[in-house]
CSV table of C-alpha atoms in Angstrom, one decimal:
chain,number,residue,atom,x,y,z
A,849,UNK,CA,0.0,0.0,0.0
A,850,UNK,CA,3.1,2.1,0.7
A,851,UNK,CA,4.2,1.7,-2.2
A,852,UNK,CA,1.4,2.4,-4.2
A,853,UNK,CA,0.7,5.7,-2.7
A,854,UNK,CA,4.0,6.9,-3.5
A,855,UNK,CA,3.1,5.9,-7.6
A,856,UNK,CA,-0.5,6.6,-8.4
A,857,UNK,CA,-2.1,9.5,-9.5
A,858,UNK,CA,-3.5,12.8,-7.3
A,859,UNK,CA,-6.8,11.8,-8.8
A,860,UNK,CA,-6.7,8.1,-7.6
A,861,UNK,CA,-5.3,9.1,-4.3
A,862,UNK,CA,-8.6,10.9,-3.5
A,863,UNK,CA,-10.8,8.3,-5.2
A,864,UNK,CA,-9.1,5.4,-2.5
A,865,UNK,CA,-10.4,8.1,0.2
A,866,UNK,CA,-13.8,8.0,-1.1
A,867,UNK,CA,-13.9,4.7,-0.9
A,868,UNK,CA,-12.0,4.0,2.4
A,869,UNK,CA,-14.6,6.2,4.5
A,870,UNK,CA,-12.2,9.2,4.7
A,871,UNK,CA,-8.5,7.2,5.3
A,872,UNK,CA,-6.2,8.0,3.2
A,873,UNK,CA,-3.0,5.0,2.1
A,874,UNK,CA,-0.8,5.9,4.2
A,875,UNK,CA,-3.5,5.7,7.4
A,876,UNK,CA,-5.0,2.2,6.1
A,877,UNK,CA,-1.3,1.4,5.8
A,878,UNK,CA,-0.2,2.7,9.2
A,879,UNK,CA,-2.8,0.8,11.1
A,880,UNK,CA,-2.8,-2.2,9.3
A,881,UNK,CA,1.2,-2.6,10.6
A,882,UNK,CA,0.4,-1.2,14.3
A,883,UNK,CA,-2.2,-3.8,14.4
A,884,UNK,CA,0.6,-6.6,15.0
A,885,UNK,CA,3.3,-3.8,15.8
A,886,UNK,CA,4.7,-5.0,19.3
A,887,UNK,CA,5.0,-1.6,20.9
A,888,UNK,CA,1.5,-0.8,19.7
A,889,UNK,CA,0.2,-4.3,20.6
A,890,UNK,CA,1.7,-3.7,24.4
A,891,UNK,CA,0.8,0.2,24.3
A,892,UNK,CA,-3.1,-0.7,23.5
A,893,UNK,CA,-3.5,-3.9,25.7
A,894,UNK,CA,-2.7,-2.5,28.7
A,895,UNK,CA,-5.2,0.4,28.0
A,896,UNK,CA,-7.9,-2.0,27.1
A,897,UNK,CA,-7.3,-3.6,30.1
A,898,UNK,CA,-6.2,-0.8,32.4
A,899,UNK,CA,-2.8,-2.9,33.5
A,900,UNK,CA,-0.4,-1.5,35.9
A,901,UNK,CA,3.3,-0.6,34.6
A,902,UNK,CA,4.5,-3.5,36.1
A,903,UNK,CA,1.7,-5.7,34.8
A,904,UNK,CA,2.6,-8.3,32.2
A,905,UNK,CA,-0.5,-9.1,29.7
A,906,UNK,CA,-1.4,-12.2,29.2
A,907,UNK,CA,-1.2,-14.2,25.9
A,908,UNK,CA,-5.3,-14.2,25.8
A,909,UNK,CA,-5.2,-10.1,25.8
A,910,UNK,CA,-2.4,-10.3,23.8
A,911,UNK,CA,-4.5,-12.2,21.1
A,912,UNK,CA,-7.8,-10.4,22.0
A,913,UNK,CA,-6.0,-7.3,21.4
A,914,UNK,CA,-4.2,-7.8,18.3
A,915,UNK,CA,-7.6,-9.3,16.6
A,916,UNK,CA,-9.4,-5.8,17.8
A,917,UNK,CA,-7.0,-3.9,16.2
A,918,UNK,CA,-6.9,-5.8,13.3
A,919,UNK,CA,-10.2,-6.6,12.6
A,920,UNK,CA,-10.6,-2.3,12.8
A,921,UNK,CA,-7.7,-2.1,10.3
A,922,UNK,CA,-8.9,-4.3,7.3
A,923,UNK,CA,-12.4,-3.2,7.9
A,924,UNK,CA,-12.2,-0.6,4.5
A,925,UNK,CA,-11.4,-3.9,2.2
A,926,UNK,CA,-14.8,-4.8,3.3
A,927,UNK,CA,-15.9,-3.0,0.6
A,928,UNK,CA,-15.2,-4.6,-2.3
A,929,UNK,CA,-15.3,-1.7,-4.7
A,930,UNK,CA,-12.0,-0.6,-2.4
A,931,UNK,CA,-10.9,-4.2,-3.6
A,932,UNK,CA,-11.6,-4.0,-7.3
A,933,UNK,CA,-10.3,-0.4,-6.8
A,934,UNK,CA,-7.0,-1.3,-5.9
A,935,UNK,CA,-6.3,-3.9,-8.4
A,936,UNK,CA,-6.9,-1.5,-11.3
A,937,UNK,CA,-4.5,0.9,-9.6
A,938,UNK,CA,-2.2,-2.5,-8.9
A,939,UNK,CA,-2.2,-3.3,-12.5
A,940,UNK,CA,-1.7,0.2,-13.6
A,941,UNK,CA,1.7,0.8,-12.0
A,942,UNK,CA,2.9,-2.6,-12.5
A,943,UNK,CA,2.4,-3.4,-15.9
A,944,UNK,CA,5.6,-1.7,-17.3
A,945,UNK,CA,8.4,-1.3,-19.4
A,946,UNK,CA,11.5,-2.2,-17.5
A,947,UNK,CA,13.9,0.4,-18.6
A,948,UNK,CA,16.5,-1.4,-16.3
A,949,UNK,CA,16.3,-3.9,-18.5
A,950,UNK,CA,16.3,-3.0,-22.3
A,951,UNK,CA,15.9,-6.6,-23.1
A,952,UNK,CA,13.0,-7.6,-21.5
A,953,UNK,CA,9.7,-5.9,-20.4
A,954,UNK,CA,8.0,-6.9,-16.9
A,955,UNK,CA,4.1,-6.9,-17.2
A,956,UNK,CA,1.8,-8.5,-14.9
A,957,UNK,CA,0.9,-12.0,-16.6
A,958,UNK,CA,3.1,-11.4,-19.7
A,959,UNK,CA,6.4,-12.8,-20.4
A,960,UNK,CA,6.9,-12.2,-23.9
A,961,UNK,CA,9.4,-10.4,-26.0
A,962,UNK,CA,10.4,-6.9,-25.4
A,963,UNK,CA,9.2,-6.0,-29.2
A,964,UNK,CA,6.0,-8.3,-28.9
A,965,UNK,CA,5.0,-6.4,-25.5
A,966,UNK,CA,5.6,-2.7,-27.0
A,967,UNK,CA,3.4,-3.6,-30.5
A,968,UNK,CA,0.7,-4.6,-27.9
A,969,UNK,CA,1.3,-1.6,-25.7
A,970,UNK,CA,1.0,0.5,-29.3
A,971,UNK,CA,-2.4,-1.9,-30.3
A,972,UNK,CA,-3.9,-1.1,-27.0
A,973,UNK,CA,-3.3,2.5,-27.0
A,974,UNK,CA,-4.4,2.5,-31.0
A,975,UNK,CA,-7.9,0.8,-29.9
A,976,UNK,CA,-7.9,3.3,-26.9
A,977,UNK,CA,-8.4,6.0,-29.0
A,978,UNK,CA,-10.6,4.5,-32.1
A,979,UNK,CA,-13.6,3.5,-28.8
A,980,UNK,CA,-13.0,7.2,-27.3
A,981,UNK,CA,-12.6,9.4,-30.4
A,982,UNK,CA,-16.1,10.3,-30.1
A,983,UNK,CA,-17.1,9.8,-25.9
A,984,UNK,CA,-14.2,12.1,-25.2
A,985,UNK,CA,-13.8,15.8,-25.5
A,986,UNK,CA,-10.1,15.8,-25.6
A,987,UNK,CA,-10.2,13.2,-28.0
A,988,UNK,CA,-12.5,14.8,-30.4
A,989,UNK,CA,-10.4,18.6,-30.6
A,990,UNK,CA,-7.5,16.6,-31.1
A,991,UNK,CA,-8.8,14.7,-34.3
A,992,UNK,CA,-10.3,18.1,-35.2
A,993,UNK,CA,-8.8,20.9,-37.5
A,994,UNK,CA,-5.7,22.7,-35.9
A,995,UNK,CA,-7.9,25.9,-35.4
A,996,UNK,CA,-9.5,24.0,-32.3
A,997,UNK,CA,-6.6,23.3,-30.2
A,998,UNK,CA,-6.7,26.1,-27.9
A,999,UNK,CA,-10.3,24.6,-26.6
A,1000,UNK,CA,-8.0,22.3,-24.7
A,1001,UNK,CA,-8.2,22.4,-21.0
A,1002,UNK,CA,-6.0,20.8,-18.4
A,1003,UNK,CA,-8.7,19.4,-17.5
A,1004,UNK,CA,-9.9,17.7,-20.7
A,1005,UNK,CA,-6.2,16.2,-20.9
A,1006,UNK,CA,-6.2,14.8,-17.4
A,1007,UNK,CA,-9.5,13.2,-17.9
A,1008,UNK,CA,-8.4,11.6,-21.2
A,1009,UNK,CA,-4.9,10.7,-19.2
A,1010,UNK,CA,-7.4,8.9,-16.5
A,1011,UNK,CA,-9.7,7.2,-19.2
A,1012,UNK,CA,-6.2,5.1,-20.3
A,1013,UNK,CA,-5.1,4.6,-17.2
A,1014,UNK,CA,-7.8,2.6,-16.5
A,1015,UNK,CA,-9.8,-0.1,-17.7
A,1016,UNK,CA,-9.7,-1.7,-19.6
A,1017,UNK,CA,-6.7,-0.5,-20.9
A,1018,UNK,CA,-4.1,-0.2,-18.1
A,1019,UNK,CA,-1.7,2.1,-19.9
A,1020,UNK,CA,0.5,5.0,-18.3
A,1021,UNK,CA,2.1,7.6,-20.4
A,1022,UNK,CA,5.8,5.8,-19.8
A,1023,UNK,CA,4.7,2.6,-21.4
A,1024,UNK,CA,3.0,4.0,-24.7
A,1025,UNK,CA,6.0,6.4,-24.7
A,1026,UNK,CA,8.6,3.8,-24.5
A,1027,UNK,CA,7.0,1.4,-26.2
A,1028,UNK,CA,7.5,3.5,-29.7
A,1029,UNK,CA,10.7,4.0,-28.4
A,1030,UNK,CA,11.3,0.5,-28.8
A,1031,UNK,CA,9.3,0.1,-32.1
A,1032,UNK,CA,9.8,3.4,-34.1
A,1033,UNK,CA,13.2,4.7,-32.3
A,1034,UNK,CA,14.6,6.8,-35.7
A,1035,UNK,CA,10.6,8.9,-35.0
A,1036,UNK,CA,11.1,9.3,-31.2
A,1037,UNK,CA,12.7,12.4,-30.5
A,1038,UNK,CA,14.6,13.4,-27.2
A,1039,UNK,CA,15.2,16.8,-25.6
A,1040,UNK,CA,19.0,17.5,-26.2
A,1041,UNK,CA,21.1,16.4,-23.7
A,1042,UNK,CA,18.5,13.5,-22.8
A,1043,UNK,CA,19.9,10.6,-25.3
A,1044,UNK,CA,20.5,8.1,-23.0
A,1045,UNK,CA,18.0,8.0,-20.2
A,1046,UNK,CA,14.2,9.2,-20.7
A,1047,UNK,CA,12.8,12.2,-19.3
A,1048,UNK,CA,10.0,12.3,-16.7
A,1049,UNK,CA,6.7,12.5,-18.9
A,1050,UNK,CA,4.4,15.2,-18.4
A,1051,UNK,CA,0.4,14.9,-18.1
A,1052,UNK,CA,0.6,17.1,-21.3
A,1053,UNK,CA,3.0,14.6,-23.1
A,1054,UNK,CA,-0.6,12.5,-24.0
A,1055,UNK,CA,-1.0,15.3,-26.6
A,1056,UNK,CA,1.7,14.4,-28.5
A,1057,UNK,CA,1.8,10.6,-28.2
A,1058,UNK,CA,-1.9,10.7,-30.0
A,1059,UNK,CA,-0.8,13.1,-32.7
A,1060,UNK,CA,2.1,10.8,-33.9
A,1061,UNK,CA,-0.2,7.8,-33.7
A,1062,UNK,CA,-2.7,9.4,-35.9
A,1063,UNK,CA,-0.1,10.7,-37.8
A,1064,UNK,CA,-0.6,14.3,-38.3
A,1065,UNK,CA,3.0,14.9,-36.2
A,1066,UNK,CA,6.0,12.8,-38.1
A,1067,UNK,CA,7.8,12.5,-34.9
A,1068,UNK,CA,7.6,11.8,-31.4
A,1069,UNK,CA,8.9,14.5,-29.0
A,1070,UNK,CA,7.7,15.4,-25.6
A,1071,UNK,CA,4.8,18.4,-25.8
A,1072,UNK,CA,7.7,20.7,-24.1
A,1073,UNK,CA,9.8,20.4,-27.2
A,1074,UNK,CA,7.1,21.6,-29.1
A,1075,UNK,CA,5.8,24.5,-27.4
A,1076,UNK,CA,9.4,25.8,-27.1
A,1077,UNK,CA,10.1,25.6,-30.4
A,1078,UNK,CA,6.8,26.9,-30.9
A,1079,UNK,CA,7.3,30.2,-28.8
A,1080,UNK,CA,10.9,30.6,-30.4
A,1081,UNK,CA,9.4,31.0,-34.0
A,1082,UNK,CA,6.2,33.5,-32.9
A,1083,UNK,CA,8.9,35.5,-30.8
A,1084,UNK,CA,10.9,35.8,-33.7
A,1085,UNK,CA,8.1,36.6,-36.1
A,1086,UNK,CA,6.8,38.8,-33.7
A,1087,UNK,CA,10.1,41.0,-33.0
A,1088,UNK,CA,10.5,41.1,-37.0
A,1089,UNK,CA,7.8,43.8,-36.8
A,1090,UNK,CA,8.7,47.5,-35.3
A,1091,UNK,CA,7.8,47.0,-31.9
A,1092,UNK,CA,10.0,44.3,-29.9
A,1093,UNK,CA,9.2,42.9,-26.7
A,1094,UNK,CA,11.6,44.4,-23.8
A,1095,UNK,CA,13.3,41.9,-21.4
A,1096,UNK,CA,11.2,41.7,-18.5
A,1097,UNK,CA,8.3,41.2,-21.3
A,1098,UNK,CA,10.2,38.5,-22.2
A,1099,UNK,CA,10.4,37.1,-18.7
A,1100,UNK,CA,6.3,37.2,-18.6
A,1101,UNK,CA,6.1,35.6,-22.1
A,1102,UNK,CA,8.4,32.7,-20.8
A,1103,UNK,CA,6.4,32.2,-17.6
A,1104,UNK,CA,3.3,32.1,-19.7
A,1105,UNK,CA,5.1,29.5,-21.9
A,1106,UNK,CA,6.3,27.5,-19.3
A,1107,UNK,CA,2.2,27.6,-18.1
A,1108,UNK,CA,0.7,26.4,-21.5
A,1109,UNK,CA,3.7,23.6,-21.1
A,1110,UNK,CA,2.1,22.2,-18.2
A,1111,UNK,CA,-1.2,23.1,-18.5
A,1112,UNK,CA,-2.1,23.3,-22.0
A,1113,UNK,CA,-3.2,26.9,-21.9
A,1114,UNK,CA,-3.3,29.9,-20.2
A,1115,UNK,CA,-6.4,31.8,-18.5
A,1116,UNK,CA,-7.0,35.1,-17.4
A,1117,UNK,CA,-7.6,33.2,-13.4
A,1118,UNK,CA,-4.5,31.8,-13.6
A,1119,UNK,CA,-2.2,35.5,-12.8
A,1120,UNK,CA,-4.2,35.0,-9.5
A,1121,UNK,CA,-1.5,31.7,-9.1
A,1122,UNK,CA,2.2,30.7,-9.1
A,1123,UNK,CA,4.4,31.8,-10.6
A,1124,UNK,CA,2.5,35.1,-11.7
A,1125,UNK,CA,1.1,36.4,-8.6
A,1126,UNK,CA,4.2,36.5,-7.2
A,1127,UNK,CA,5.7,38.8,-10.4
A,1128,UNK,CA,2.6,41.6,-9.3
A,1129,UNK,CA,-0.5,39.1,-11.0
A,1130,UNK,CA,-2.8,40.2,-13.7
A,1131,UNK,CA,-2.0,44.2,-13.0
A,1132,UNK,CA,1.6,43.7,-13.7
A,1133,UNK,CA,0.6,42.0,-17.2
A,1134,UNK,CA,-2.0,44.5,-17.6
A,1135,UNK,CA,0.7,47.6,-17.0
A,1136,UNK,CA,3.3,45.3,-19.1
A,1137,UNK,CA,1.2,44.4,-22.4
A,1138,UNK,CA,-1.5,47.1,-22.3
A,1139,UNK,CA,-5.2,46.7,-22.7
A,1140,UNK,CA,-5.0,44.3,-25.5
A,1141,UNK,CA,-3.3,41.6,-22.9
A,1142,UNK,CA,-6.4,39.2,-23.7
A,1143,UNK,CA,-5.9,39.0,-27.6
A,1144,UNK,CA,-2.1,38.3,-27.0
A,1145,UNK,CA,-3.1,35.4,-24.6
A,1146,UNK,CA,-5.7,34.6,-27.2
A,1147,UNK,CA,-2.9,34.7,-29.9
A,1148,UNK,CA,-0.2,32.6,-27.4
A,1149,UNK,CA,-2.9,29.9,-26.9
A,1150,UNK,CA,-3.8,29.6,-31.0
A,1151,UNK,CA,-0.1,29.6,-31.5
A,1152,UNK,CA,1.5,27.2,-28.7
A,1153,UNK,CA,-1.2,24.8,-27.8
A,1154,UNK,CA,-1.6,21.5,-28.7
């Protein structure tokens, strides 16, 4: 359980407390091991029994104790949508690519070839998106014209990121990722400075792996790569014209960048939050860009998104 909580998602996490009666992992956890914990065991018996300090307990309070305690500890996996629960979320982090281990790929119930385990990893995620491409909002913009990528919300991409985590397809971002690695390596494109060991995917990195699999994007590159590049040409085009952003405009356009990385896009809301409400918020952007500050987020959106 330990371990688990340490892998799955934010979203997950609150969905085992929903289901657990308010305890989070790490509580269901804690008091599943304090249950048979010898301190713990000797700590509660002589308060259920109100012993002296220089009272041993006997082995029938021991016992009596140690069933109370535990009997209150596995009472959430009474409910046996907690159960089902966690062995989705067991099979999720589990079935993986073992990058330890170029020649071989761990997967629960699976021990087949590397290259036979990433073309099913790639078939899975293909049929993933042929049952969703209309249930799916994310889904749908994606397969759209380009003009509709800046509808995308974080939150549309962490829905569509839960809908393949689960079942019944099981996948995480890393295996669908490394799985072309594997397949299509010459198309699978690296930050520079990152041949060699694989970068940490990013919620956002979804957007990408579906584009190359329905081919409108040649290549395979993490969503960063391409908003970077992205912001580098509309700078450019943008400073070819009389007016050229100053430095610390620069520093706000980078910020705002960095934003529509993780997040997709940018909102108005978001100079309430890190790291622009710290830089003076939506008045310093305001006194910065001018009144026309919501056409040039408009215009970042259209240009960097998706």
């Amino acid at each position: 359980l330990t371990k688990i909580d340490k892998q799955i998602t934010e979203t997950d996490r609150e969905k085992f407390i929903e289901l657990a009666e308010g305890k989070n992992l790490t509580e269901v956890a804690l008091n599943l091991a304090n249950a048979y914990d010898p301190d713990e065991v000797d700590k509660n018996v002589r308060r259920i029994f109100n012993l002296l300090v220089d009272a041993e307990p006997n082995e029938v309070q021991i016992n009596e104790t140690i069933k109370q305690f535990s009997n209150e500890a596995i009472k959430p996996f009474d409910n046996p949508r907690l159960r089902e629960f966690l062995e989705t979320v067991r099979q999720k982090i589990y079935q993986i690519i073992d990058e330890t281990n170029t020649d071989r790929v761990v997967r629960s119930e699976f021990d087949t070839t590397a290259k036979e385990n990433a073309d099913e990893i790639i078939n899975n995620f293909r049929k993933f998106i042929d049952d969703n491409k209309d249930e799916i909002t994310a889904l749908r913009i994606l397969y759209s014209q380009p003009e509709r990528r800046k509808e995308l919300t974080y939150k549309m991409i962490r829905e569509l990121n839960d809908a393949l985590t689960n079942p019944p397809y099981y996948l995480t971002l890393e295996q669908v990722w490394n799985a072309y690695q594997r397949v299509k390596p010459n198309l699978v494109n690296l930050p520079a400075g990152r041949q060699g060991r694989t970068p940490q995917r990013m919620l956002t990195d979804i957007i990408t792996l579906i584009r190359f699999e329905l081919r409108f994007d040649e290549t395979l590159e993490p969503y960063s790569e391409v908003v970077n590049r992205r912001f580098k040409e509309w700078v450019f085009k943008r400073n070819a014209g009389p007016v050229q952003f100053n430095d610390e405009q620069m520093n706000w356009l980078r910020m705002i960048k960095d934003h529509i990385v993780s997040s997709v896009r940018i909102e108005v809301e978001d100079f309430d939050r890190t790291p622009f409400d710290g830089e003076g918020g939506l008045g310093k952007f305001y006194k910065l860009f001018g009144s026309e500050y919501e056409k040039l987020l408009d215009e970042l959106n259209k240009e960097l998104a998706a």
